[in-house]
CSV table of C-alpha atoms in Angstrom, one decimal:
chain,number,residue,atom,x,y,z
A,4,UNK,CA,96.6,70.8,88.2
A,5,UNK,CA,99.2,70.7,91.2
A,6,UNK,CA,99.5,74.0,90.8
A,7,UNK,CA,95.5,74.7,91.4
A,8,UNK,CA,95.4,72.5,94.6
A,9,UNK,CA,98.5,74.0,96.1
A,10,UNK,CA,96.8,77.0,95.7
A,11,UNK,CA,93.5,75.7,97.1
A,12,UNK,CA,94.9,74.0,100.1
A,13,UNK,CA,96.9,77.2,100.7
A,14,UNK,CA,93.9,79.5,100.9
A,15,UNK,CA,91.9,76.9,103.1
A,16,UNK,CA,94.6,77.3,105.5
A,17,UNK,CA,94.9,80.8,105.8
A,18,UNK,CA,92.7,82.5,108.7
A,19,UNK,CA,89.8,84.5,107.1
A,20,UNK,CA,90.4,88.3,107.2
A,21,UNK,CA,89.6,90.3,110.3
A,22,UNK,CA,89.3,94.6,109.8
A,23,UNK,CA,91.5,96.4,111.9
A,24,UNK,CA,88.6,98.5,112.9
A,25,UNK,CA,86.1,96.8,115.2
A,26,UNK,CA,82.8,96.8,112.9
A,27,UNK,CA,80.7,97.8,116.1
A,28,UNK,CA,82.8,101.0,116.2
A,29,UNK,CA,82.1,102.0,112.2
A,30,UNK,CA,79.3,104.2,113.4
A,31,UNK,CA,80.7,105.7,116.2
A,32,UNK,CA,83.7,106.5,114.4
A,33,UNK,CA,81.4,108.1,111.2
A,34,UNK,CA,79.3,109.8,113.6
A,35,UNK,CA,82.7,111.5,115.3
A,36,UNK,CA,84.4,111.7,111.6
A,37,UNK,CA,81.3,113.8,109.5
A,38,UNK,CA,80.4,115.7,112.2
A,39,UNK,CA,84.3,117.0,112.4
A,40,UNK,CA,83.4,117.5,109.0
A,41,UNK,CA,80.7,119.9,109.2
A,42,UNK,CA,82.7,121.7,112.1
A,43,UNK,CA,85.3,122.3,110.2
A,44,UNK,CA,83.0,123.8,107.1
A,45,UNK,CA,81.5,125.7,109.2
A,46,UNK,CA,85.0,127.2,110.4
A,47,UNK,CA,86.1,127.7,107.0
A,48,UNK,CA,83.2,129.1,105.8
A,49,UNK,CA,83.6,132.1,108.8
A,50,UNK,CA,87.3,132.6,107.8
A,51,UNK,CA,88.7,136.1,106.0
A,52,UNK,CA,89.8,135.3,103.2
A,53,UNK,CA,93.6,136.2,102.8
A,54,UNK,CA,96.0,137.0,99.8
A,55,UNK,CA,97.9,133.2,100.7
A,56,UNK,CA,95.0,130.9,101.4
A,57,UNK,CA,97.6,128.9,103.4
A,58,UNK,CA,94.8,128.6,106.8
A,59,UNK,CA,92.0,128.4,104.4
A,60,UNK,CA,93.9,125.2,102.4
A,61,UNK,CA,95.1,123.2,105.9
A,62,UNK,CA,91.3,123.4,106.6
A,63,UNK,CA,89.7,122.7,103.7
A,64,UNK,CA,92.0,119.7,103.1
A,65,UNK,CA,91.0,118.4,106.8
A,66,UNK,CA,87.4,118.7,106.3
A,67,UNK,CA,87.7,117.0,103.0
A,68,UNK,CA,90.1,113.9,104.0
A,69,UNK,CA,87.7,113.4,107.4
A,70,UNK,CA,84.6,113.6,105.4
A,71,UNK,CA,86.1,111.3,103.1
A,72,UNK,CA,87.1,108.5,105.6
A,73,UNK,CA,83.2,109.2,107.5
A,74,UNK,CA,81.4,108.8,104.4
A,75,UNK,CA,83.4,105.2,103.9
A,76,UNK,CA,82.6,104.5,107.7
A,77,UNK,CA,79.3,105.4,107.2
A,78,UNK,CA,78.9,102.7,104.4
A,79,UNK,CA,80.7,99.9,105.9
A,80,UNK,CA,78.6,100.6,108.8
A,81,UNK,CA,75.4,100.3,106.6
A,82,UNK,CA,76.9,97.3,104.8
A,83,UNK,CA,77.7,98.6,101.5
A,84,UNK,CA,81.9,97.6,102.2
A,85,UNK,CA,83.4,99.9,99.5
């Protein structure tokens, strides 16, 4: 039983959690992120394609990670914390 209210005085003590990101900005910052997104599909859907895909993969893999991070900015900033 020590062991519980240790535990329970420790976590009353500690500060509640604060996001690094500002939650007023979670909109801004999905509305910045998905529309980079559809730029850059719309870039790599326009490029030649090539025998090494190298350009095509750098792009691709951009579009995808900042579509990835605005979707999740998109629902915290709806309230759905994922």
């Amino acid at each position: 039983m020590a062991d519980y209210l240790s535990v329970q005085a420790l976590h009353k003590a500690t500060p509640a959690f604060s996001p690094a990101v500002p939650v007023a900005l979670l909109p801004y910052l999905a509305f910045v992120l998905l529309s980079a997104t559809f730029a850059l599909a719309f870039y790599f859907s326009t490029l030649p394609k090539e025998k090494i895909p190298a350009h095509e993969l750098a792009v691709a893999s951009a579009a995808s990670l900042l579509g990835g991070f605005g979707v999740v900015a998109l629902f915290c900033s709806v309230g759905v914390y994922v």
